[in-house]
Amino acid sequence: MSSWKNLLLKIGDNCPEYGNSDDLKDHIETCFGVIRRELEHSSDDVPHVGLLNLENEDFVKKVVETTQRKFQDALDSGNCDRIRILMRFLTVMMCSKILQPGSLVVVFETLLSSAATTVDEDKGNPSWQARADFYVTCILSCLPWGGAELIEQVPEEIERVMAGLEAYLSIRRHTSDTGLSFFEEDDESGKGLVEKDFLEDLWHRVQALSSNGWKLDSVPRPHLSFEAQLVSGKSHEFGPISCPEQPDVPTAVSGITHGKQKHDAELKYPQRIRRLNIFPASKSEVDMQPIDRFILEEYLLDVLLFFNGCRKECAFYMVNLPVPFRYEYLMAETIFSQLLLLPQPPFKPIYYTLVIMDLCKALPGAFPAVVAGAVRALFEKIADLDMECRIRFILWFSHHLSNFQFIWPWEEWAYVLDLPKWAPQRVFVQEVLEREVRLSYWDKVKQSIENAPALEELLPPKGGPNFKYSMEDGRERSEEHALSAELTNKVKGRQTAREIIVWVEESVYPIHGLGVTIKVVVQTLLDIGSKSFTHLITVLERYGQVISKICPDHDKQLMLIEEVSLFWKNNTQNAAISIDRMMGYRLISNLAIVRWVFSPENIDQFHTSDRPWEVLRNAVSKTYNRICDLRKEIISLKKGVTLAEEAAAKAKAELEAAESKLSLVDGEPVLGGNPARLSRLKLHAEKAKNEEISAKESLEAKEALFARAVEENEALYLSLYRNFSNVLMERLPDASRAGTLQDLKSTHADAMAVDLEEPSAMELDNENGRPKKSQSNGGSSGNVYNIGEKEQWCLSTLGYVKAFSRQYASEIWPHMEKLDAEVLSEDTHPLFRRAVYSGLHRPIN
């Protein structure tokens, strides 16, 4: 990094580059001096510093023009981060007298006009309100940085903008977080319809700032130290900008077309943060005015954005923000809100894991306790936590503990053993311990719970493969054992897949039948590949054809998956990996996996184990990734075809021009010119034409694959939702008794009310044989979970329905009409329909 960039990055830090001084004004003057010296060598790369405008107006004018061009490009492409950052950059340029305040107001009004038009029912397309809201959020987010200057310099104009913002908020539709809330109870209670949405909340905070005279201490104002100098500089105008037109309203307006456009808009212009209120405001917003929370969140999210991939620098800047109050609790809330953000976090979850880990090391006296408090708060509400958030929470927590020697006061949660096996808190502890074993080894995890040794009951089984034909345990040798040993020898003898297929077809299948053939082949090959992931891949690559030959259809693939599951019954991770790899080699179809997941044995685990869900997530995700990859390849091939067509046309034109040209040969005029040159041009034109044909053929082949993938996608989602619908219809109470999740939760409690009128001296939990205590919701204050097993099964399964719908919404929406007609008909249970619609963020009519 060049010296000026390094200095610019470290303005305000107590660091060697600035002689360990923390005087902001000295830092700016030092940095300015270095930039001024390097200006001639780096004129295209030097960023704005207000003092430069006093000495080199032309350069700063170029900066303004470049900013205008990049801002317009960002608007056209919908680059949200760049739009937001450049608008703040424009605001601070205005504060430093580089940009005329009127120009900034014009930018605000341009965006505001576009937003108002978009949400207009007659002139616009309200489906794209997400973009309109984003534009208005950008305007509001600039005001803490420049509101004081604007009200001082152009009071009438900024009052006009404020009036326009208020008018926009009065005509837009209140947005609901239904389907995107962290907690199910928020969706169910309709909190999203009653409380302020994010934009309304931000407007309230900006109004409070305006009432306070735009005074705040959480935004540095370095330009004030140089105000006397900056006022003598020339303020530049900002060129005109235009907002892209919103997509046309569909000619046939329906719930599906509106929902699809709304989904596309929210995907392109997502809400940056949804607040996860883990801690009370008395902890998270101490000594802060309302706008300070928004500013701090902006700082934290910007640091996460700019230092993605530089975890240590990210943690360093997070703990050194320029604010006059403590913010550990709010920092934890913000990071967890991003980790659990729905439908997906901005960055991979591992990034947040590493940042939290580094923050714990950077603030050892404060942050670990805050993180522990967040974990306890989320654990208390785990029964209401969205299923997708619950899975991310489990993955994060197990990984976090693995980086801190698996230390946790497990005795606090030992009471979960007194809860039934389906209680979410008990399942959470069980799944965390299972993930820890994956990250370490069984004995190490057992040692980590020595303060609560009874929790060993929740550890996964200890052991490796469950090889049916092992001779180590002294089992009686059967004919199947002999076949397995023979197959093992053939593999060790490096026989080809074709030779083994012949052996199976001649010596195994005709004599022993299909069932024994699949057992022997699958169990034996898995045993050979069980030593490591590499061994498994090698076996599947060499002998996958054998499996493919004996399991060509869904029924036989179902038997194959069952055999894999039995072989790895003591190791959930290896079972999931093996099935995933077999799908990758197309030995197992996604439809066969769906059938296996919805087999009776797995259905009974839906509420107590993540094992079947992990396999299903892998299968749907792999299918989703395939179609996304094909889309990217087609886009790339289309560009290649365009280039090939242009090259072929150019080569043809050059050849035709040469052929039409007259030249003298032996003193006589001849059409066609130099024969050698013509020959070269002909070869070049033929080659270019062949490349064009080849590119088009590649595109056609890829489009055919894509069309097939779309059909497979449709079949997958229809199968998935049919299975969900069937199993839920069998178990959900009648819609008249359970129209909402709250009704469903209270079903068991209502049934128990009669029994509780005359309680016995002591009841025993049928599952655990432990005495029951007072009814509670699974919190630490009691040890009985008051939701029955059947009701919990329904709640968990509905949670997964919503999670799958939300995660793969982009691929589900194109098939919505068929899903509505074939699966989500009027006789579908309303709770199932609500779960699907909620995941798709589709209004429930």
Tab-separated table of N, CA and C in Angstrom, residues 72-83 127-135 138 244-247 260-272 343-344 810:
chain	number	residue	atom	x	y	z
A	72	GLN	N	-23.363	7.511	-11.296
A	72	GLN	CA	-24.355	7.176	-12.321
A	72	GLN	C	-24.253	5.700	-12.698
A	73	ASP	N	-23.026	5.201	-12.832
A	73	ASP	CA	-22.835	3.774	-13.132
A	73	ASP	C	-23.428	2.901	-12.030
A	74	ALA	N	-23.226	3.328	-10.778
A	74	ALA	CA	-23.756	2.554	-9.645
A	74	ALA	C	-25.277	2.544	-9.664
A	75	LEU	N	-25.886	3.688	-9.980
A	75	LEU	CA	-27.351	3.743	-10.080
A	75	LEU	C	-27.855	2.822	-11.183
A	76	ASP	N	-27.183	2.845	-12.324
A	76	ASP	CA	-27.613	2.039	-13.472
A	76	ASP	C	-27.498	0.542	-13.187
A	77	SER	N	-26.448	0.147	-12.467
A	77	SER	CA	-26.222	-1.279	-12.203
A	77	SER	C	-26.888	-1.748	-10.912
A	78	GLY	N	-27.370	-0.803	-10.094
A	78	GLY	CA	-28.004	-1.177	-8.829
A	78	GLY	C	-27.013	-1.649	-7.793
A	79	ASN	N	-25.807	-1.072	-7.809
A	79	ASN	CA	-24.778	-1.444	-6.831
A	79	ASN	C	-25.048	-0.694	-5.522
A	80	CYS	N	-25.739	-1.358	-4.605
A	80	CYS	CA	-26.228	-0.674	-3.400
A	80	CYS	C	-25.103	-0.108	-2.544
A	81	ASP	N	-24.066	-0.888	-2.312
A	81	ASP	CA	-22.979	-0.409	-1.452
A	81	ASP	C	-22.302	0.820	-2.051
A	82	ARG	N	-22.083	0.786	-3.360
A	82	ARG	CA	-21.411	1.923	-3.995
A	82	ARG	C	-22.296	3.171	-3.985
A	83	ILE	N	-23.590	3.002	-4.219
A	83	ILE	CA	-24.517	4.153	-4.181
A	83	ILE	C	-24.473	4.795	-2.799
A	127	SER	N	-44.480	-2.843	-6.839
A	127	SER	CA	-43.748	-4.078	-6.559
A	127	SER	C	-42.271	-3.796	-6.292
A	128	TRP	N	-41.797	-2.679	-6.854
A	128	TRP	CA	-40.379	-2.320	-6.705
A	128	TRP	C	-40.164	-1.294	-5.588
A	129	GLN	N	-41.016	-1.324	-4.577
A	129	GLN	CA	-40.850	-0.407	-3.447
A	129	GLN	C	-39.505	-0.591	-2.757
A	130	ALA	N	-38.928	-1.791	-2.834
A	130	ALA	CA	-37.634	-2.035	-2.184
A	130	ALA	C	-36.581	-1.058	-2.696
A	131	ARG	N	-36.612	-0.764	-4.015
A	131	ARG	CA	-35.641	0.192	-4.560
A	131	ARG	C	-35.948	1.605	-4.088
A	132	ALA	N	-37.221	1.961	-4.089
A	132	ALA	CA	-37.616	3.289	-3.621
A	132	ALA	C	-37.204	3.483	-2.162
A	133	ASP	N	-37.457	2.493	-1.338
A	133	ASP	CA	-37.074	2.575	0.071
A	133	ASP	C	-35.561	2.698	0.228
A	134	PHE	N	-34.830	1.981	-0.621
A	134	PHE	CA	-33.363	2.062	-0.559
A	134	PHE	C	-32.882	3.476	-0.872
A	135	TYR	N	-33.433	4.099	-1.916
A	135	TYR	CA	-33.038	5.465	-2.256
A	135	TYR	C	-33.298	6.417	-1.084
A	138	CYS	N	-30.874	5.951	1.721
A	138	CYS	CA	-29.585	6.583	1.408
A	138	CYS	C	-29.625	8.081	1.721
A	244	PRO	N	-32.587	4.829	-12.952
A	244	PRO	CA	-33.128	3.908	-13.968
A	244	PRO	C	-34.635	3.755	-13.819
A	245	GLU	N	-35.278	3.499	-14.937
A	245	GLU	CA	-36.726	3.284	-14.912
A	245	GLU	C	-37.037	1.966	-14.205
A	246	GLN	N	-38.133	1.944	-13.463
A	246	GLN	CA	-38.525	0.681	-12.843
A	246	GLN	C	-39.106	-0.243	-13.910
A	247	PRO	N	-38.984	-1.562	-13.708
A	247	PRO	CA	-39.563	-2.495	-14.697
A	247	PRO	C	-41.061	-2.240	-14.875
A	260	LYS	N	-43.442	-12.159	-7.605
A	260	LYS	CA	-42.164	-12.420	-8.280
A	260	LYS	C	-41.374	-11.132	-8.444
A	261	GLN	N	-42.046	-10.047	-8.895
A	261	GLN	CA	-41.343	-8.772	-9.066
A	261	GLN	C	-40.878	-8.227	-7.710
A	262	LYS	N	-41.715	-8.367	-6.704
A	262	LYS	CA	-41.355	-7.912	-5.365
A	262	LYS	C	-40.122	-8.668	-4.863
A	263	HIS	N	-40.106	-9.968	-5.120
A	263	HIS	CA	-38.952	-10.784	-4.721
A	263	HIS	C	-37.690	-10.326	-5.444
A	264	ASP	N	-37.798	-10.085	-6.758
A	264	ASP	CA	-36.634	-9.628	-7.535
A	264	ASP	C	-36.103	-8.294	-6.999
A	265	ALA	N	-37.035	-7.393	-6.666
A	265	ALA	CA	-36.634	-6.074	-6.156
A	265	ALA	C	-35.933	-6.205	-4.808
A	266	GLU	N	-36.469	-7.022	-3.931
A	266	GLU	CA	-35.871	-7.177	-2.596
A	266	GLU	C	-34.542	-7.904	-2.665
A	267	LEU	N	-34.383	-8.736	-3.683
A	267	LEU	CA	-33.112	-9.435	-3.872
A	267	LEU	C	-32.028	-8.466	-4.332
A	268	LYS	N	-32.413	-7.520	-5.191
A	268	LYS	CA	-31.439	-6.564	-5.727
A	268	LYS	C	-31.187	-5.402	-4.776
A	269	TYR	N	-32.208	-5.027	-4.006
A	269	TYR	CA	-32.076	-3.907	-3.065
A	269	TYR	C	-32.455	-4.387	-1.656
A	270	PRO	N	-31.607	-5.236	-1.075
A	270	PRO	CA	-31.963	-5.815	0.228
A	270	PRO	C	-31.848	-4.792	1.354
A	271	GLN	N	-32.635	-5.020	2.402
A	271	GLN	CA	-32.487	-4.202	3.608
A	271	GLN	C	-31.182	-4.587	4.276
A	272	ARG	N	-30.382	-3.594	4.625
A	272	ARG	CA	-29.014	-3.874	5.052
A	272	ARG	C	-28.936	-4.580	6.407
A	343	PRO	N	-32.803	-13.446	4.051
A	343	PRO	CA	-32.656	-14.861	3.750
A	343	PRO	C	-31.227	-15.389	3.820
A	344	GLN	N	-30.222	-14.515	3.737
A	344	GLN	CA	-28.844	-14.984	3.868
A	344	GLN	C	-27.960	-13.823	4.294
A	810	SER	N	-35.768	-17.955	-5.300
A	810	SER	CA	-35.493	-17.547	-6.689
A	810	SER	C	-35.815	-18.654	-7.683
